Amino acid sequence: MGYYTSELIEEILKSEKAKELLGWFPPVYSDAYVFLWLLQEVGASIKRMEQWAEEFADQVMPQRATWSLPYWEERYGIIPNESLSKEQRRNQIVNKRRTRAPMPPKKIEDIITNITGIETKIEENTGKNHFTVVCSGYIPPGLMKMVRKEINKLKPSHLIYRIISSIFYDTEITKYLASAASVLKTYTVKEVV
């Protein structure tokens, strides 16, 4: 809905919501100083409420949560660690939600990838009761500690694992191969006298 204008309206009403609300009132209020200030405050309050409602919708899922992270951590029994980034804290919550079901290797791969941000593969049966976690990138020692802690929680207790963290580079190598083949036949020469 459109609104009418005056110098006083332009001076006082800065909120778009207030200008929208002004369209609902007759033009006789265009020079009502106190009314315009009240309308400005109501419009600003409505705008803040709309922003809060939009932000609140983000808090429903931990992947987008900001101020509700402590509540999510409390719900899943995670000790809040303010030194971690919000993204790392979100990943902890998501990982905790995923660990309530049986743990196939693909799920463990996803969780470790989520923690480290590095592509991870699990090689099963690399020895008797062994598996290998292959991370294709460098994992800092502090993060490696978190990865080990998470794997220890997730894996069956009878399995032993090792973590390989390496960086692979794509390179082109030209290889030359040479060979020689020969067919030999041995003759025995005897002297006849």
PDB file of C-alpha atoms in Angstrom:
ATOM      1  CA  MET A   1       0.000   0.000   0.000  1.00  0.00           C
ATOM      2  CA  GLY A   2       1.385   3.433  -0.925  1.00  0.00           C
ATOM      3  CA  TYR A   3       1.880   6.274   1.479  1.00  0.00           C
ATOM      4  CA  TYR A   4       1.603  10.024   1.230  1.00  0.00           C
ATOM      5  CA  THR A   5       4.565  12.241   1.960  1.00  0.00           C
ATOM      6  CA  SER A   6       5.565  15.535   3.552  1.00  0.00           C
ATOM      7  CA  GLU A   7       8.817  17.077   4.764  1.00  0.00           C
ATOM      8  CA  LEU A   8       8.107  15.937   8.332  1.00  0.00           C
ATOM      9  CA  ILE A   9       7.335  12.389   7.181  1.00  0.00           C
ATOM     10  CA  GLU A  10      10.610  12.187   5.222  1.00  0.00           C
ATOM     11  CA  GLU A  11      12.529  13.581   8.202  1.00  0.00           C
ATOM     12  CA  ILE A  12      11.077  11.198  10.825  1.00  0.00           C
ATOM     13  CA  LEU A  13      10.130   7.971   9.063  1.00  0.00           C
ATOM     14  CA  LYS A  14      13.284   6.031   8.182  1.00  0.00           C
ATOM     15  CA  SER A  15      11.810   2.537   8.535  1.00  0.00           C
ATOM     16  CA  GLU A  16      10.224   1.028   5.411  1.00  0.00           C
ATOM     17  CA  LYS A  17       7.716  -0.734   7.672  1.00  0.00           C
ATOM     18  CA  ALA A  18       6.690   2.609   9.203  1.00  0.00           C
ATOM     19  CA  LYS A  19       6.146   4.052   5.733  1.00  0.00           C
ATOM     20  CA  GLU A  20       4.088   0.996   4.826  1.00  0.00           C
ATOM     21  CA  LEU A  21       1.977   1.421   7.994  1.00  0.00           C
ATOM     22  CA  LEU A  22       1.449   5.114   7.244  1.00  0.00           C
ATOM     23  CA  GLY A  23      -0.508   4.096   4.148  1.00  0.00           C
ATOM     24  CA  TRP A  24      -3.228   2.736   6.439  1.00  0.00           C
ATOM     25  CA  PHE A  25      -3.887   6.156   8.013  1.00  0.00           C
ATOM     26  CA  PRO A  26      -5.560   9.237   6.512  1.00  0.00           C
ATOM     27  CA  PRO A  27      -3.365  12.153   5.331  1.00  0.00           C
ATOM     28  CA  VAL A  28      -4.476  14.290   8.260  1.00  0.00           C
ATOM     29  CA  TYR A  29      -1.641  12.649  10.277  1.00  0.00           C
ATOM     30  CA  SER A  30       1.112  13.793   7.895  1.00  0.00           C
ATOM     31  CA  ASP A  31       2.104  16.644  10.244  1.00  0.00           C
ATOM     32  CA  ALA A  32       1.407  14.881  13.578  1.00  0.00           C
ATOM     33  CA  TYR A  33       4.922  14.920  15.062  1.00  0.00           C
ATOM     34  CA  VAL A  34       4.306  12.535  18.005  1.00  0.00           C
ATOM     35  CA  PHE A  35       2.220  10.172  15.869  1.00  0.00           C
ATOM     36  CA  LEU A  36       4.969   9.946  13.244  1.00  0.00           C
ATOM     37  CA  TRP A  37       7.594   9.160  15.895  1.00  0.00           C
ATOM     38  CA  LEU A  38       5.333   6.473  17.366  1.00  0.00           C
ATOM     39  CA  LEU A  39       4.831   5.055  13.880  1.00  0.00           C
ATOM     40  CA  GLN A  40       8.614   5.070  13.301  1.00  0.00           C
ATOM     41  CA  GLU A  41       9.189   3.095  16.521  1.00  0.00           C
ATOM     42  CA  VAL A  42       6.376   0.649  15.774  1.00  0.00           C
ATOM     43  CA  GLY A  43       7.735   0.125  12.253  1.00  0.00           C
ATOM     44  CA  ALA A  44      11.271  -0.464  13.564  1.00  0.00           C
ATOM     45  CA  SER A  45       9.915  -2.909  16.164  1.00  0.00           C
ATOM     46  CA  ILE A  46       7.967  -4.832  13.535  1.00  0.00           C
ATOM     47  CA  LYS A  47      11.086  -5.016  11.356  1.00  0.00           C
ATOM     48  CA  ARG A  48      13.111  -6.378  14.303  1.00  0.00           C
ATOM     49  CA  MET A  49      10.381  -8.946  15.007  1.00  0.00           C
ATOM     50  CA  GLU A  50      10.409 -10.066  11.358  1.00  0.00           C
ATOM     51  CA  GLN A  51      14.198 -10.408  11.446  1.00  0.00           C
ATOM     52  CA  TRP A  52      13.978 -12.367  14.695  1.00  0.00           C
ATOM     53  CA  ALA A  53      11.355 -14.697  13.198  1.00  0.00           C
ATOM     54  CA  GLU A  54      13.552 -15.324  10.145  1.00  0.00           C
ATOM     55  CA  GLU A  55      16.581 -15.908  12.359  1.00  0.00           C
ATOM     56  CA  PHE A  56      14.576 -18.183  14.643  1.00  0.00           C
ATOM     57  CA  ALA A  57      13.707 -20.373  11.662  1.00  0.00           C
ATOM     58  CA  ASP A  58      17.463 -20.861  11.110  1.00  0.00           C
ATOM     59  CA  GLN A  59      17.882 -22.135  14.682  1.00  0.00           C
ATOM     60  CA  VAL A  60      15.609 -25.134  14.074  1.00  0.00           C
ATOM     61  CA  MET A  61      18.347 -27.028  12.205  1.00  0.00           C
ATOM     62  CA  PRO A  62      21.852 -27.240  13.724  1.00  0.00           C
ATOM     63  CA  GLN A  63      23.454 -26.801  10.281  1.00  0.00           C
ATOM     64  CA  ARG A  64      22.387 -23.114  10.296  1.00  0.00           C
ATOM     65  CA  ALA A  65      22.179 -22.441  14.047  1.00  0.00           C
ATOM     66  CA  THR A  66      23.986 -19.480  15.590  1.00  0.00           C
ATOM     67  CA  TRP A  67      22.751 -18.384  19.008  1.00  0.00           C
ATOM     68  CA  SER A  68      21.037 -21.734  19.697  1.00  0.00           C
ATOM     69  CA  LEU A  69      24.285 -23.754  19.493  1.00  0.00           C
ATOM     70  CA  PRO A  70      24.576 -24.057  23.321  1.00  0.00           C
ATOM     71  CA  TYR A  71      21.045 -25.513  23.453  1.00  0.00           C
ATOM     72  CA  TRP A  72      21.870 -28.053  20.730  1.00  0.00           C
ATOM     73  CA  GLU A  73      25.101 -28.987  22.524  1.00  0.00           C
ATOM     74  CA  GLU A  74      23.216 -29.441  25.787  1.00  0.00           C
ATOM     75  CA  ARG A  75      20.594 -31.609  24.091  1.00  0.00           C
ATOM     76  CA  TYR A  76      23.203 -33.991  22.671  1.00  0.00           C
ATOM     77  CA  GLY A  77      25.506 -33.969  25.706  1.00  0.00           C
ATOM     78  CA  ILE A  78      28.352 -32.104  24.026  1.00  0.00           C
ATOM     79  CA  ILE A  79      30.579 -29.993  26.259  1.00  0.00           C
ATOM     80  CA  PRO A  80      30.554 -26.467  24.770  1.00  0.00           C
ATOM     81  CA  ASN A  81      33.957 -25.398  23.473  1.00  0.00           C
ATOM     82  CA  GLU A  82      33.990 -21.690  22.680  1.00  0.00           C
ATOM     83  CA  SER A  83      37.453 -21.961  21.087  1.00  0.00           C
ATOM     84  CA  LEU A  84      35.966 -23.869  18.131  1.00  0.00           C
ATOM     85  CA  SER A  85      34.408 -22.014  15.228  1.00  0.00           C
ATOM     86  CA  LYS A  86      30.629 -22.071  14.827  1.00  0.00           C
ATOM     87  CA  GLU A  87      31.034 -24.353  11.814  1.00  0.00           C
ATOM     88  CA  GLN A  88      33.062 -26.876  13.843  1.00  0.00           C
ATOM     89  CA  ARG A  89      30.511 -26.766  16.667  1.00  0.00           C
ATOM     90  CA  ARG A  90      27.708 -27.353  14.152  1.00  0.00           C
ATOM     91  CA  ASN A  91      29.629 -30.307  12.718  1.00  0.00           C
ATOM     92  CA  GLN A  92      29.972 -31.818  16.206  1.00  0.00           C
ATOM     93  CA  ILE A  93      26.208 -31.627  16.672  1.00  0.00           C
ATOM     94  CA  VAL A  94      25.487 -33.111  13.244  1.00  0.00           C
ATOM     95  CA  ASN A  95      27.966 -35.919  13.921  1.00  0.00           C
ATOM     96  CA  LYS A  96      26.381 -36.645  17.292  1.00  0.00           C
ATOM     97  CA  ARG A  97      22.953 -36.877  15.636  1.00  0.00           C
ATOM     98  CA  ARG A  98      24.324 -39.315  13.067  1.00  0.00           C
ATOM     99  CA  THR A  99      25.934 -41.624  15.630  1.00  0.00           C
ATOM    100  CA  ARG A 100      22.706 -42.850  17.165  1.00  0.00           C
ATOM    101  CA  ALA A 101      22.317 -45.521  14.479  1.00  0.00           C
ATOM    102  CA  PRO A 102      24.528 -48.512  13.588  1.00  0.00           C
ATOM    103  CA  MET A 103      27.816 -47.374  12.114  1.00  0.00           C
ATOM    104  CA  PRO A 104      28.744 -48.619   8.637  1.00  0.00           C
ATOM    105  CA  PRO A 105      32.125 -47.504   7.232  1.00  0.00           C
ATOM    106  CA  LYS A 106      30.532 -44.967   4.865  1.00  0.00           C
ATOM    107  CA  LYS A 107      28.958 -43.186   7.821  1.00  0.00           C
ATOM    108  CA  ILE A 108      32.296 -43.074   9.657  1.00  0.00           C
ATOM    109  CA  GLU A 109      33.920 -41.699   6.482  1.00  0.00           C
ATOM    110  CA  ASP A 110      31.288 -38.939   6.331  1.00  0.00           C
ATOM    111  CA  ILE A 111      31.769 -38.042   9.997  1.00  0.00           C
ATOM    112  CA  ILE A 112      35.568 -37.850   9.712  1.00  0.00           C
ATOM    113  CA  THR A 113      35.270 -35.829   6.496  1.00  0.00           C
ATOM    114  CA  ASN A 114      32.858 -33.521   8.328  1.00  0.00           C
ATOM    115  CA  ILE A 115      35.330 -33.034  11.210  1.00  0.00           C
ATOM    116  CA  THR A 116      38.446 -32.531   9.097  1.00  0.00           C
ATOM    117  CA  GLY A 117      37.059 -31.088   5.879  1.00  0.00           C
ATOM    118  CA  ILE A 118      39.313 -33.581   4.065  1.00  0.00           C
ATOM    119  CA  GLU A 119      38.184 -36.405   1.782  1.00  0.00           C
ATOM    120  CA  THR A 120      38.338 -39.651   3.790  1.00  0.00           C
ATOM    121  CA  LYS A 121      38.126 -43.308   2.815  1.00  0.00           C
ATOM    122  CA  ILE A 122      38.027 -46.395   5.014  1.00  0.00           C
ATOM    123  CA  GLU A 123      39.768 -49.521   3.813  1.00  0.00           C
ATOM    124  CA  GLU A 124      38.330 -52.540   5.563  1.00  0.00           C
ATOM    125  CA  ASN A 125      40.071 -55.830   6.394  1.00  0.00           C
ATOM    126  CA  THR A 126      43.630 -54.548   6.049  1.00  0.00           C
ATOM    127  CA  GLY A 127      44.637 -57.197   8.564  1.00  0.00           C
ATOM    128  CA  LYS A 128      42.979 -59.425  11.135  1.00  0.00           C
ATOM    129  CA  ASN A 129      40.467 -57.150  12.904  1.00  0.00           C
ATOM    130  CA  HIS A 130      42.115 -54.113  11.295  1.00  0.00           C
ATOM    131  CA  PHE A 131      40.922 -51.251   9.156  1.00  0.00           C
ATOM    132  CA  THR A 132      42.719 -48.208   7.783  1.00  0.00           C
ATOM    133  CA  VAL A 133      41.440 -44.644   7.635  1.00  0.00           C
ATOM    134  CA  VAL A 134      42.958 -42.840   4.644  1.00  0.00           C
ATOM    135  CA  CYS A 135      42.693 -39.043   4.730  1.00  0.00           C
ATOM    136  CA  SER A 136      43.817 -37.337   1.534  1.00  0.00           C
ATOM    137  CA  GLY A 137      45.278 -34.229   3.132  1.00  0.00           C
ATOM    138  CA  TYR A 138      47.206 -32.964   6.139  1.00  0.00           C
ATOM    139  CA  ILE A 139      45.441 -33.166   9.511  1.00  0.00           C
ATOM    140  CA  PRO A 140      46.860 -30.870  12.236  1.00  0.00           C
ATOM    141  CA  PRO A 141      47.703 -32.598  15.572  1.00  0.00           C
ATOM    142  CA  GLY A 142      44.807 -30.969  17.469  1.00  0.00           C
ATOM    143  CA  LEU A 143      42.319 -32.095  14.856  1.00  0.00           C
ATOM    144  CA  MET A 144      43.927 -35.555  14.720  1.00  0.00           C
ATOM    145  CA  LYS A 145      43.205 -35.911  18.435  1.00  0.00           C
ATOM    146  CA  MET A 146      39.523 -35.146  17.788  1.00  0.00           C
ATOM    147  CA  VAL A 147      39.448 -37.642  14.894  1.00  0.00           C
ATOM    148  CA  ARG A 148      40.960 -40.419  17.052  1.00  0.00           C
ATOM    149  CA  LYS A 149      38.502 -39.675  19.856  1.00  0.00           C
ATOM    150  CA  GLU A 150      35.570 -39.840  17.430  1.00  0.00           C
ATOM    151  CA  ILE A 151      36.760 -43.079  15.803  1.00  0.00           C
ATOM    152  CA  ASN A 152      37.249 -44.667  19.230  1.00  0.00           C
ATOM    153  CA  LYS A 153      33.643 -43.809  20.055  1.00  0.00           C
ATOM    154  CA  LEU A 154      32.255 -45.094  16.764  1.00  0.00           C
ATOM    155  CA  LYS A 155      34.189 -48.260  15.981  1.00  0.00           C
ATOM    156  CA  PRO A 156      33.405 -51.688  17.404  1.00  0.00           C
ATOM    157  CA  SER A 157      35.715 -52.358  20.360  1.00  0.00           C
ATOM    158  CA  HIS A 158      37.385 -55.427  18.831  1.00  0.00           C
ATOM    159  CA  LEU A 159      38.679 -53.533  15.785  1.00  0.00           C
ATOM    160  CA  ILE A 160      42.077 -51.881  15.519  1.00  0.00           C
ATOM    161  CA  TYR A 161      42.705 -49.002  13.156  1.00  0.00           C
ATOM    162  CA  ARG A 162      45.444 -46.810  11.815  1.00  0.00           C
ATOM    163  CA  ILE A 163      45.150 -43.398  10.226  1.00  0.00           C
ATOM    164  CA  ILE A 164      47.089 -42.475   7.116  1.00  0.00           C
ATOM    165  CA  SER A 165      47.157 -38.761   6.420  1.00  0.00           C
ATOM    166  CA  SER A 166      48.875 -37.922   3.182  1.00  0.00           C
ATOM    167  CA  ILE A 167      48.816 -35.451   0.370  1.00  0.00           C
ATOM    168  CA  PHE A 168      48.596 -36.777  -3.156  1.00  0.00           C
ATOM    169  CA  TYR A 169      49.627 -34.763  -6.166  1.00  0.00           C
ATOM    170  CA  ASP A 170      48.615 -35.490  -9.715  1.00  0.00           C
ATOM    171  CA  THR A 171      51.731 -35.707 -11.830  1.00  0.00           C
ATOM    172  CA  GLU A 172      52.519 -36.855 -15.304  1.00  0.00           C
ATOM    173  CA  ILE A 173      55.479 -39.131 -15.737  1.00  0.00           C
ATOM    174  CA  THR A 174      56.757 -40.470 -19.003  1.00  0.00           C
ATOM    175  CA  LYS A 175      58.111 -43.979 -18.671  1.00  0.00           C
ATOM    176  CA  TYR A 176      60.178 -45.645 -21.308  1.00  0.00           C
ATOM    177  CA  LEU A 177      60.474 -49.378 -21.470  1.00  0.00           C
ATOM    178  CA  ALA A 178      62.984 -51.217 -23.550  1.00  0.00           C
ATOM    179  CA  SER A 179      63.505 -54.899 -23.932  1.00  0.00           C
ATOM    180  CA  ALA A 180      65.357 -57.304 -26.096  1.00  0.00           C
ATOM    181  CA  ALA A 181      64.469 -60.823 -26.956  1.00  0.00           C
ATOM    182  CA  SER A 182      66.657 -63.492 -28.362  1.00  0.00           C
ATOM    183  CA  VAL A 183      66.236 -67.129 -29.200  1.00  0.00           C
ATOM    184  CA  LEU A 184      69.227 -69.313 -28.600  1.00  0.00           C
ATOM    185  CA  LYS A 185      69.864 -72.845 -29.550  1.00  0.00           C
ATOM    186  CA  THR A 186      72.818 -74.680 -28.180  1.00  0.00           C
ATOM    187  CA  TYR A 187      74.757 -76.999 -30.491  1.00  0.00           C
ATOM    188  CA  THR A 188      77.274 -79.432 -29.267  1.00  0.00           C
ATOM    189  CA  VAL A 189      80.074 -79.912 -31.738  1.00  0.00           C
ATOM    190  CA  LYS A 190      82.116 -83.072 -31.405  1.00  0.00           C
ATOM    191  CA  GLU A 191      85.207 -83.817 -33.301  1.00  0.00           C
ATOM    192  CA  VAL A 192      85.128 -87.097 -35.179  1.00  0.00           C
ATOM    193  CA  VAL A 193      88.453 -88.749 -35.692  1.00  0.00           C
TER     194      VAL A 193
END
